[in-house]
Amino acid sequence: MRYGMVIDTNKCVGCADCVVACQTENNVPIGYSRDWIMEFVEGDFPKLSLHFETQRCNHCDDTPCVRTCPTGASHVAEGGIVKVTHNECIGCGACIEACPYDARYFHPDGYVDKCTFCDHRLEDGLDPACVSVCPTECMHFGDLDDPGSDVSKLLKERDNYTIIPEAGTKPQIFYLK
Amino acid sequence: MEKLLATDRHIHGLYPHVDIWGFPISAYLFLGGLAAGILIFAAIYYLLGKEKEMPFTVKIGPLFALPIIMLGLFLLIFDLHHKLFVWQLFMTARAESPMSWGAWTLVIVSIFSVLWPLSFVDSIDEYLIKRGWSKMTRVTEAIIKFEHKWIIPHFIIMFFRKYRKFFAIVLLIYSIILGIYTGILLSAFNAHPLWNNPILGPLFLTSGVSTGSAFVMWLSDNHKERLLMSAIDMSLIAIELFFIVHMFMGMEAGAEAYKHAADLFLGGEFTAIFWGVFVGLGLILPFTLEALELRGFHIPTALPALLILAGGLLFRILMVSAGQISEYPMMP
Ligand code: SF4
Ligand code: SF4
């Protein structure tokens, strides 16, 4: 079992529904967010092109955040989900420094918080909140180890990329070109 | 191509770049390096049998190591966001995490920085009387009385005295680890190209040892000892400069992200303060003053010493803050 996400950047319109859905689902404190939208503008006026990426923790295969955590609060849970045990976290910030994607932040209560792939929803057989709510259905979630899953098929059919591959973290969120 | 954040995250310390480590962490790294430097000299000169010629280096300097480390640990804990859980740091030891093994190294070095001066308590007492620091002799005399009264502390101190050579070797090794750790703590973070550099370990160690020699120069009352430290410090400064130039040349030869990181110091916002203040006033000026002093000019030793100490702290502040600005470009 290896959870992953495949996101079709051609469909994404940057509506940020995924961001709001996550904030509501996970009680993310106001002013914070576990996912966000990046907008890339290319070309010269009037020939401009716009490209959106919805980003969150990449639940990397090679996790610098887990490696540098001094207490073991940051860990890899079942299915490759990278999680933080709140009452083991001392709030040193090492994992925040270690993540090339700025996917982690200090919760106002002191511990570090981040995307969990909505593992509480996965237990009930549901998709993560961001995936479920997307109006353009640009996000796909599933088991990358299963060749018959949606995500595996899409990766086989379409050209794709990951963010900052040169950081060597082996992200498990893929973007379709 | 232009990159924008369409949904503003407003998260303090994350945007436009990670900025969660500030003065406390920089000062922690500085104090760790300083304590390491002081103890390295103490162990080396003890092992060389120079305990009589270099009384300050071997016996008195290490007295300051414990308060320096404690202040550093205090700053580290002060900087934690989930302070009440700090004990979790000492529930595991994780070799992969510099923050973890560094904390344990500090614990070991702290124990040594108590035992080392204790084993010299008689001669420290003499030294303090000679120097007229009579307030402090009250402490040493109380310790001596205590030691003579109770069998267990007496036994521990005698044991330490007997095997001091062995303990000096252990102290030397752990102090070097501590000095290197202050650099590795940063170089462990791949995500920041400026820090992702194996030279930071030796560079921070050299700088830490240099601040250690400056500390001895500043406070020792022995002229020969001060001159020797001056001479050693000059070579340390030369090595440091070599590492710094080497570091930037390596980054300039690397990928785009590394060039950007180096550019912060080569034309970017940190250029003036790094080369003008740190390299100019914190390395080259004290180097020149030390050279003049060795030639017989009268220079108050405190001057180069304090410049080096201030430069060491500034260097860490700059590396910590510039490192957090340096990131991989995020482009599709
Ligand atoms: S995206 Fe960042 S926080 Fe998530 S697993 Fe990768 S390195 Fe860790
Ligand atoms: S902030 Fe918490 S989760 Fe992150 S490295 Fe420190 S202890 Fe681990």
Coordinates of C-alpha atoms and ligand atoms in Angstrom, one line a residue:
Chain A
M1 CA 0.0 0.0 0.0
R2 CA 1.4 3.4 -1.0
Y3 CA -0.9 6.3 -1.0
G4 CA -0.4 9.0 -3.6
M5 CA -2.1 11.7 -5.5
V6 CA -2.2 12.6 -9.1
I7 CA -3.3 16.1 -10.1
D8 CA -4.3 17.2 -13.5
T9 CA -2.9 20.8 -13.9
N10 CA -4.8 21.3 -17.1
K11 CA -8.1 21.0 -15.3
C12 CA -7.2 23.1 -12.2
V13 CA -8.7 26.6 -12.3
G14 CA -7.2 27.8 -9.0
C15 CA -10.6 28.1 -7.2
A16 CA -9.0 27.1 -3.9
D17 CA -12.0 25.0 -2.9
C18 CA -9.5 22.3 -1.8
V19 CA -7.9 24.8 0.6
V20 CA -11.2 25.7 2.2
A21 CA -12.4 22.1 2.4
C22 CA -9.2 21.1 4.2
Q23 CA -9.4 24.0 6.6
T24 CA -13.0 23.0 7.5
E25 CA -12.4 19.3 7.6
N26 CA -9.3 19.4 9.7
N27 CA -10.2 22.4 12.0
V28 CA -7.2 24.3 10.7
P29 CA -6.9 27.5 12.8
I30 CA -7.8 30.7 11.0
G31 CA -5.0 32.2 9.0
Y32 CA -3.3 28.8 8.5
S33 CA -3.6 26.2 5.8
R34 CA -2.3 22.7 5.1
D35 CA -2.7 23.1 1.3
W36 CA -2.4 26.1 -1.0
I37 CA -2.4 27.1 -4.6
M38 CA 0.6 28.2 -6.6
E39 CA 0.0 30.3 -9.7
F40 CA 2.7 30.5 -12.5
V41 CA 2.5 33.2 -15.1
E42 CA 4.5 32.6 -18.3
G43 CA 5.3 34.7 -21.4
D44 CA 5.0 38.4 -22.3
F45 CA 1.8 40.4 -22.5
P46 CA -0.5 39.8 -24.4
K47 CA 0.7 36.2 -24.9
L48 CA 0.5 35.1 -21.3
S49 CA -0.2 31.6 -20.0
L50 CA -1.4 30.7 -16.6
H51 CA -0.6 27.5 -14.7
F52 CA -2.0 26.4 -11.3
E53 CA -0.8 23.8 -8.9
T54 CA -2.6 22.8 -5.7
Q55 CA 0.2 21.9 -3.3
R56 CA 0.4 20.2 0.1
C57 CA 2.8 17.9 1.8
N58 CA 4.1 15.4 -0.8
H59 CA 4.2 12.5 1.6
C60 CA 7.7 11.9 0.3
D61 CA 9.3 8.5 0.0
D62 CA 12.6 9.9 1.3
T63 CA 11.6 12.2 4.2
P64 CA 14.1 14.8 5.4
C65 CA 11.5 16.0 7.8
V66 CA 11.3 12.6 9.6
R67 CA 15.0 12.2 9.5
T68 CA 15.8 15.5 11.2
C69 CA 13.1 15.2 13.9
P70 CA 14.9 14.8 17.2
T71 CA 12.1 13.1 19.1
G72 CA 10.5 10.8 16.5
A73 CA 7.3 12.9 16.6
S74 CA 7.5 13.1 12.8
H75 CA 7.0 9.6 11.4
V76 CA 5.8 7.7 8.4
A77 CA 2.5 5.9 9.1
E78 CA 0.8 3.1 7.2
G79 CA 0.5 3.7 3.5
G80 CA 3.5 6.1 3.5
I81 CA 1.5 8.9 5.2
V82 CA 3.9 11.4 6.9
K83 CA 2.4 12.4 10.3
V84 CA 3.3 14.3 13.4
T85 CA 2.4 13.0 16.9
H86 CA 1.5 16.2 18.6
N87 CA 2.4 15.3 22.2
E88 CA 5.9 14.1 21.2
C89 CA 6.7 17.3 19.2
I90 CA 8.8 19.9 21.0
G91 CA 8.3 22.5 18.4
C92 CA 12.0 22.8 17.5
G93 CA 11.2 23.6 13.8
A94 CA 13.8 21.2 12.4
C95 CA 11.2 19.5 10.2
I96 CA 10.0 22.9 8.9
E97 CA 13.6 23.8 7.9
A98 CA 14.0 20.3 6.4
C99 CA 11.0 20.4 4.1
P100 CA 11.8 22.0 0.7
Y101 CA 8.1 22.7 0.1
D102 CA 7.2 24.6 3.3
A103 CA 4.5 22.1 3.9
R104 CA 4.7 22.3 7.7
Y105 CA 3.8 25.1 10.1
F106 CA 3.7 25.8 13.8
H107 CA 0.1 25.3 15.0
P108 CA -0.7 28.2 17.4
D109 CA -0.7 25.6 20.2
G110 CA 3.0 25.0 19.6
Y111 CA 3.3 21.7 17.8
V112 CA 3.9 21.2 14.1
D113 CA 0.9 20.5 11.9
K114 CA 0.6 19.4 8.3
C115 CA -1.5 17.5 5.8
T116 CA -2.4 14.0 6.9
F117 CA -4.0 12.9 3.6
C118 CA -7.2 13.0 5.8
D119 CA -6.3 9.5 7.2
H120 CA -9.4 9.7 9.4
R121 CA -11.5 9.8 6.2
L122 CA -9.5 7.1 4.5
E123 CA -10.5 4.7 7.4
D124 CA -14.1 5.2 6.3
G125 CA -13.3 4.5 2.7
L126 CA -13.5 8.2 1.7
D127 CA -11.1 10.3 -0.3
P128 CA -9.2 13.2 1.3
A129 CA -11.5 16.3 1.7
C130 CA -9.6 18.3 -1.0
V131 CA -10.0 15.5 -3.6
S132 CA -13.7 15.0 -2.8
V133 CA -14.6 18.6 -3.1
C134 CA -12.7 19.6 -6.3
P135 CA -15.3 20.9 -8.8
T136 CA -13.2 20.1 -11.8
E137 CA -12.2 16.7 -10.5
C138 CA -8.6 17.4 -11.2
M139 CA -7.3 15.4 -8.2
H140 CA -7.1 11.7 -8.0
F141 CA -6.2 9.7 -4.9
G142 CA -5.3 6.1 -4.5
D143 CA -2.8 3.3 -4.1
L144 CA 0.3 3.7 -6.2
D145 CA 1.4 0.1 -5.5
D146 CA -1.8 -1.2 -7.2
P147 CA -1.3 -1.2 -11.0
G148 CA -5.1 -1.2 -11.5
S149 CA -5.8 2.0 -9.4
D150 CA -6.8 5.2 -11.1
V151 CA -3.6 7.0 -10.0
S152 CA -1.3 4.2 -11.4
K153 CA -3.2 4.2 -14.7
L154 CA -3.0 8.0 -15.1
L155 CA 0.7 8.0 -14.4
K156 CA 1.2 5.3 -17.0
E157 CA -0.9 7.2 -19.6
R158 CA 0.2 10.8 -19.1
D159 CA 3.4 12.7 -18.8
N160 CA 3.9 13.9 -15.3
Y161 CA 6.3 15.6 -13.0
T162 CA 6.9 16.2 -9.3
I163 CA 7.9 19.4 -7.5
I164 CA 11.6 20.2 -6.9
P165 CA 12.8 16.7 -7.8
E166 CA 16.4 17.9 -7.3
A167 CA 15.8 18.0 -3.5
G168 CA 15.8 14.2 -3.7
T169 CA 12.7 13.7 -1.5
K170 CA 10.8 11.5 -4.0
P171 CA 7.4 13.2 -3.8
Q172 CA 4.3 11.0 -4.0
I173 CA 2.2 13.7 -5.4
F174 CA 2.4 13.8 -9.2
Y175 CA 1.2 16.5 -11.5
L176 CA 0.0 15.7 -15.0
K177 CA 1.3 18.0 -17.8
Chain B
M1 CA 8.2 32.9 -15.5
E2 CA 6.6 34.5 -12.5
K3 CA 5.5 32.6 -9.4
L4 CA 2.7 33.8 -7.3
L5 CA 0.8 32.4 -4.3
A6 CA -2.8 32.5 -5.3
T7 CA -4.1 31.6 -1.9
D8 CA -2.2 33.6 0.6
R9 CA -1.3 31.4 3.5
H10 CA -0.4 34.3 6.0
I11 CA 1.5 31.8 8.0
H12 CA 4.0 33.6 10.3
G13 CA 7.5 32.5 9.5
L14 CA 6.7 30.7 6.3
Y15 CA 6.1 33.3 3.6
P16 CA 7.7 34.7 1.6
H17 CA 10.3 32.3 3.0
V18 CA 10.9 30.2 6.1
D19 CA 12.0 32.4 8.9
I20 CA 11.5 30.5 12.0
W21 CA 15.0 30.5 13.4
G22 CA 16.4 33.7 14.6
F23 CA 18.8 35.0 17.2
P24 CA 18.4 32.3 19.8
I25 CA 19.4 29.5 17.5
S26 CA 22.3 31.6 16.1
A27 CA 23.5 32.4 19.6
Y28 CA 23.1 28.7 20.6
L29 CA 25.4 27.7 17.8
F30 CA 27.9 30.4 18.8
L31 CA 27.9 29.4 22.4
G32 CA 28.2 25.7 21.5
G33 CA 31.2 26.5 19.3
L34 CA 32.8 28.7 22.0
A35 CA 32.5 26.1 24.7
A36 CA 33.9 23.5 22.3
G37 CA 36.9 25.7 21.5
I38 CA 37.6 26.4 25.2
L39 CA 37.5 22.7 26.1
I40 CA 39.5 21.6 23.0
F41 CA 42.4 23.8 24.1
A42 CA 42.1 22.7 27.7
A43 CA 42.3 19.0 26.7
I44 CA 45.1 19.5 24.1
Y45 CA 47.4 21.5 26.4
Y46 CA 46.8 19.1 29.3
L47 CA 47.7 16.2 27.1
L48 CA 50.8 18.0 25.9
G49 CA 51.8 18.4 29.6
K50 CA 51.5 22.2 29.5
E51 CA 49.3 22.4 32.6
K52 CA 51.8 24.6 34.5
E53 CA 52.7 26.9 31.6
M54 CA 49.1 27.4 30.5
P55 CA 47.2 27.6 33.7
F56 CA 44.3 29.6 32.3
T57 CA 43.8 27.4 29.2
V58 CA 43.9 24.1 31.1
K59 CA 42.2 24.9 34.3
I60 CA 40.4 28.2 34.5
G61 CA 38.9 28.5 31.0
P62 CA 36.9 25.3 31.4
L63 CA 35.2 26.8 34.4
F64 CA 33.3 29.0 32.0
A65 CA 32.2 26.1 29.7
L66 CA 29.3 25.0 31.8
P67 CA 27.6 28.4 32.2
I68 CA 28.2 29.0 28.4
I69 CA 26.6 25.7 27.5
M70 CA 23.7 26.3 30.0
L71 CA 23.0 29.6 28.5
G72 CA 23.0 28.0 25.0
L73 CA 20.6 25.3 26.1
F74 CA 18.4 27.9 27.7
L75 CA 18.2 29.8 24.4
L76 CA 17.4 26.6 22.6
I77 CA 14.6 25.7 24.9
F78 CA 13.4 29.3 24.9
D79 CA 13.1 29.0 21.1
L80 CA 11.0 25.8 21.2
H81 CA 7.3 26.4 20.3
H82 CA 6.1 23.4 22.4
K83 CA 8.3 24.1 25.4
L84 CA 6.4 21.9 27.9
F85 CA 7.3 18.9 25.9
V86 CA 11.0 19.5 25.9
W87 CA 11.6 16.3 27.9
Q88 CA 10.7 14.4 24.8
L89 CA 14.1 15.5 23.4
F90 CA 15.7 13.2 26.0
M91 CA 13.4 10.3 25.6
T92 CA 15.2 9.0 22.5
A93 CA 18.5 9.4 20.8
R94 CA 18.3 9.5 17.1
A95 CA 21.6 9.4 15.2
E96 CA 19.9 10.7 12.0
S97 CA 18.8 13.9 13.6
P98 CA 21.6 16.4 14.5
M99 CA 19.2 18.2 16.8
S100 CA 19.0 14.9 18.8
W101 CA 22.6 13.7 18.9
G102 CA 23.7 17.3 19.4
A103 CA 21.6 17.6 22.5
W104 CA 23.1 14.4 23.9
T105 CA 26.6 15.6 23.0
L106 CA 25.8 18.8 25.0
V107 CA 24.8 16.7 28.0
I108 CA 28.0 14.7 27.9
V109 CA 30.2 17.8 27.5
S110 CA 28.3 19.5 30.3
I111 CA 29.1 16.5 32.7
F112 CA 32.8 16.8 31.7
S113 CA 32.8 20.6 32.1
V114 CA 31.8 19.9 35.8
L115 CA 34.2 17.1 36.4
W116 CA 37.2 18.7 34.7
P117 CA 37.5 21.8 36.9
L118 CA 36.5 19.7 40.0
S119 CA 39.5 17.5 39.5
F120 CA 41.7 20.7 39.5
V121 CA 39.9 22.3 42.4
D122 CA 43.0 22.8 44.5
S123 CA 45.1 24.6 41.9
I124 CA 42.1 26.6 40.8
D125 CA 41.8 27.8 44.3
E126 CA 45.4 28.8 44.3
Y127 CA 45.0 30.6 41.0
L128 CA 42.0 32.5 42.2
I129 CA 43.8 33.7 45.4
K130 CA 46.7 34.8 43.3
R131 CA 44.5 36.7 40.9
G132 CA 42.6 38.3 43.8
W133 CA 39.2 36.9 42.7
S134 CA 38.4 36.3 46.4
K135 CA 34.6 36.0 45.9
M136 CA 35.1 32.9 43.8
T137 CA 37.5 31.3 46.2
R138 CA 34.6 30.9 48.6
V139 CA 33.1 28.5 46.2
T140 CA 36.3 26.5 45.6
E141 CA 37.0 26.4 49.3
A142 CA 33.5 25.1 50.0
I143 CA 34.0 22.4 47.4
I144 CA 37.3 21.4 48.9
K145 CA 35.7 21.1 52.4
F146 CA 32.8 19.2 51.0
E147 CA 35.1 16.8 49.2
H148 CA 37.1 16.1 52.3
K149 CA 34.0 15.5 54.3
W150 CA 32.0 13.1 52.1
I151 CA 33.4 9.9 50.8
I152 CA 31.5 9.5 47.6
P153 CA 32.3 12.9 45.9
H154 CA 35.8 12.5 47.2
F155 CA 36.0 9.1 45.5
I156 CA 34.6 10.4 42.2
I157 CA 37.0 13.3 42.1
M158 CA 40.0 11.1 43.0
F159 CA 39.0 8.6 40.3
F160 CA 38.8 11.4 37.8
R161 CA 42.1 12.8 38.9
K162 CA 43.7 9.4 38.5
Y163 CA 42.5 8.8 35.0
R164 CA 42.6 12.4 33.9
K165 CA 44.6 11.5 30.7
F166 CA 41.9 9.1 29.6
F167 CA 39.2 11.7 30.4
A168 CA 41.1 14.4 28.5
I169 CA 41.0 12.3 25.4
V170 CA 37.3 11.7 25.7
L171 CA 36.8 15.4 26.4
L172 CA 38.8 16.3 23.3
I173 CA 36.8 13.9 21.1
Y174 CA 33.4 15.1 22.4
S175 CA 34.4 18.8 22.2
I176 CA 35.4 18.3 18.6
I177 CA 32.1 16.6 17.9
L178 CA 30.3 19.5 19.6
G179 CA 32.2 22.0 17.4
I180 CA 31.4 20.1 14.2
Y181 CA 27.8 19.6 15.3
T182 CA 27.2 23.4 15.4
G183 CA 27.8 23.3 11.6
I184 CA 26.2 20.0 10.8
L185 CA 23.0 21.2 12.5
L186 CA 22.6 23.5 9.5
S187 CA 24.2 21.4 6.8
A188 CA 21.7 18.6 7.5
F189 CA 19.0 20.7 5.9
N190 CA 19.1 19.8 2.2
A191 CA 16.1 22.1 1.6
H192 CA 18.2 25.2 1.9
P193 CA 21.0 25.2 -0.7
L194 CA 23.2 27.6 1.3
W195 CA 23.3 25.1 4.2
N196 CA 23.6 22.0 2.0
N197 CA 27.3 22.1 2.1
P198 CA 29.7 19.6 3.9
I199 CA 32.1 22.4 4.5
L200 CA 29.9 23.9 7.2
G201 CA 31.0 21.3 9.8
P202 CA 34.8 22.1 9.6
L203 CA 34.1 25.8 9.0
F204 CA 32.0 26.1 12.2
L205 CA 34.5 24.0 14.1
T206 CA 37.3 26.3 13.0
S207 CA 35.4 29.4 13.8
G208 CA 34.4 27.9 17.2
V209 CA 38.0 27.0 18.1
S210 CA 39.0 30.5 17.0
T211 CA 36.4 32.1 19.4
G212 CA 37.8 29.7 22.1
S213 CA 41.3 31.0 21.6
A214 CA 40.0 34.6 21.6
F215 CA 38.3 33.8 25.0
V216 CA 41.6 32.7 26.5
M217 CA 43.5 35.7 25.0
W218 CA 40.9 38.0 26.5
L219 CA 40.8 36.7 30.0
S220 CA 44.2 35.1 30.7
D221 CA 46.7 37.1 32.8
N222 CA 49.7 35.2 31.5
H223 CA 51.6 37.0 28.7
K224 CA 53.1 33.9 27.1
E225 CA 49.8 32.2 27.0
R226 CA 48.2 35.1 25.4
L227 CA 50.9 35.4 22.7
L228 CA 50.7 31.7 21.9
M229 CA 46.9 31.9 21.6
S230 CA 47.3 34.9 19.3
A231 CA 49.6 33.0 17.0
I232 CA 47.3 30.0 17.0
D233 CA 44.3 32.2 16.3
M234 CA 46.0 33.7 13.3
S235 CA 46.3 30.3 11.6
L236 CA 42.7 29.5 12.5
I237 CA 41.6 32.8 10.9
A238 CA 43.6 31.9 7.8
I239 CA 41.9 28.4 7.6
E240 CA 38.5 30.0 8.1
L241 CA 39.1 32.4 5.2
F242 CA 40.2 29.5 3.1
F243 CA 37.0 27.5 3.9
I244 CA 34.8 30.6 3.2
V245 CA 36.3 31.2 -0.2
H246 CA 36.2 27.5 -1.0
M247 CA 32.5 27.4 0.1
F248 CA 31.5 30.2 -2.2
M249 CA 33.5 28.9 -5.1
G250 CA 31.9 25.5 -4.8
M251 CA 28.4 27.1 -4.8
E252 CA 29.2 29.2 -7.8
A253 CA 30.2 26.1 -9.7
G254 CA 27.0 24.3 -8.7
A255 CA 23.4 24.3 -9.9
E256 CA 21.3 27.4 -10.3
A257 CA 19.9 27.2 -6.7
Y258 CA 23.4 27.1 -5.3
K259 CA 24.5 30.1 -7.4
H260 CA 21.5 32.0 -6.1
A261 CA 22.5 31.1 -2.5
A262 CA 26.1 32.3 -3.1
D263 CA 24.7 35.5 -4.7
L264 CA 23.1 36.5 -1.4
F265 CA 26.7 37.1 -0.3
L266 CA 28.2 38.1 -3.6
G267 CA 26.3 41.2 -4.6
G268 CA 23.0 40.3 -2.8
E269 CA 21.6 41.7 0.4
F270 CA 24.2 40.1 2.8
T271 CA 27.3 41.3 0.8
A272 CA 28.2 44.4 2.8
I273 CA 27.6 43.0 6.2
F274 CA 29.3 39.7 5.5
W275 CA 32.5 41.0 3.8
G276 CA 32.7 44.4 5.4
V277 CA 31.7 43.7 9.0
F278 CA 32.3 39.9 9.5
V279 CA 35.3 39.3 7.3
G280 CA 36.7 42.8 7.6
L281 CA 36.2 43.6 11.3
G282 CA 35.7 40.1 12.6
L283 CA 38.6 38.3 10.8
I284 CA 41.1 40.5 9.0
L285 CA 41.3 43.4 11.5
P286 CA 41.9 41.1 14.5
F287 CA 44.4 39.1 12.4
T288 CA 46.3 42.3 11.6
L289 CA 46.2 43.4 15.3
E290 CA 47.5 40.0 16.4
A291 CA 50.3 40.1 13.8
L292 CA 51.3 43.6 15.1
E293 CA 51.2 42.3 18.7
L294 CA 53.5 39.4 17.8
R295 CA 55.9 41.9 16.3
G296 CA 56.1 43.7 19.6
F297 CA 53.6 46.5 19.2
H298 CA 51.5 47.2 22.2
I299 CA 47.9 46.3 21.5
P300 CA 45.4 45.6 24.2
T301 CA 44.7 41.9 23.6
A302 CA 41.1 42.3 24.6
L303 CA 40.5 44.2 21.3
P304 CA 41.2 41.5 18.8
A305 CA 39.7 38.9 21.1
L306 CA 36.4 40.8 21.4
L307 CA 36.3 41.5 17.7
I308 CA 36.7 37.7 17.0
L309 CA 34.0 36.8 19.5
A310 CA 31.5 39.4 18.1
G311 CA 32.5 38.3 14.5
G312 CA 31.8 34.6 15.4
L313 CA 28.3 35.5 16.7
L314 CA 27.6 37.7 13.6
F315 CA 28.8 34.9 11.3
R316 CA 26.2 32.5 12.7
I317 CA 23.4 35.1 12.6
L318 CA 24.1 35.7 8.9
M319 CA 24.4 32.0 8.0
V320 CA 21.1 31.2 9.9
S321 CA 19.1 34.0 8.3
A322 CA 20.5 33.8 4.8
G323 CA 20.1 30.0 4.8
Q324 CA 16.4 30.3 5.4
I325 CA 16.0 32.7 2.5
S326 CA 17.9 30.3 0.1
E327 CA 15.4 27.9 -1.4
Y328 CA 15.1 25.7 -4.4
P329 CA 13.1 27.4 -7.2
M330 CA 9.6 26.0 -7.5
M331 CA 8.9 26.1 -11.2
P332 CA 6.9 23.6 -13.2
Ligands
SF4_1 S1 6.6 17.4 1.6 FE1 7.9 18.2 3.2 S2 6.7 17.6 5.1 FE2 5.9 16.4 3.4 S3 7.0 14.5 3.5 FE3 8.0 15.8 2.0 S4 9.6 16.8 3.2 FE4 8.2 15.9 4.7
SF4_2 S1 9.1 20.6 15.4 FE1 8.3 18.7 16.3 S2 7.9 17.3 14.6 FE2 9.2 19.0 13.8 S3 11.3 18.2 14.1 FE3 10.9 19.3 16.0 S4 10.0 17.8 17.4 FE4 9.9 16.8 15.3

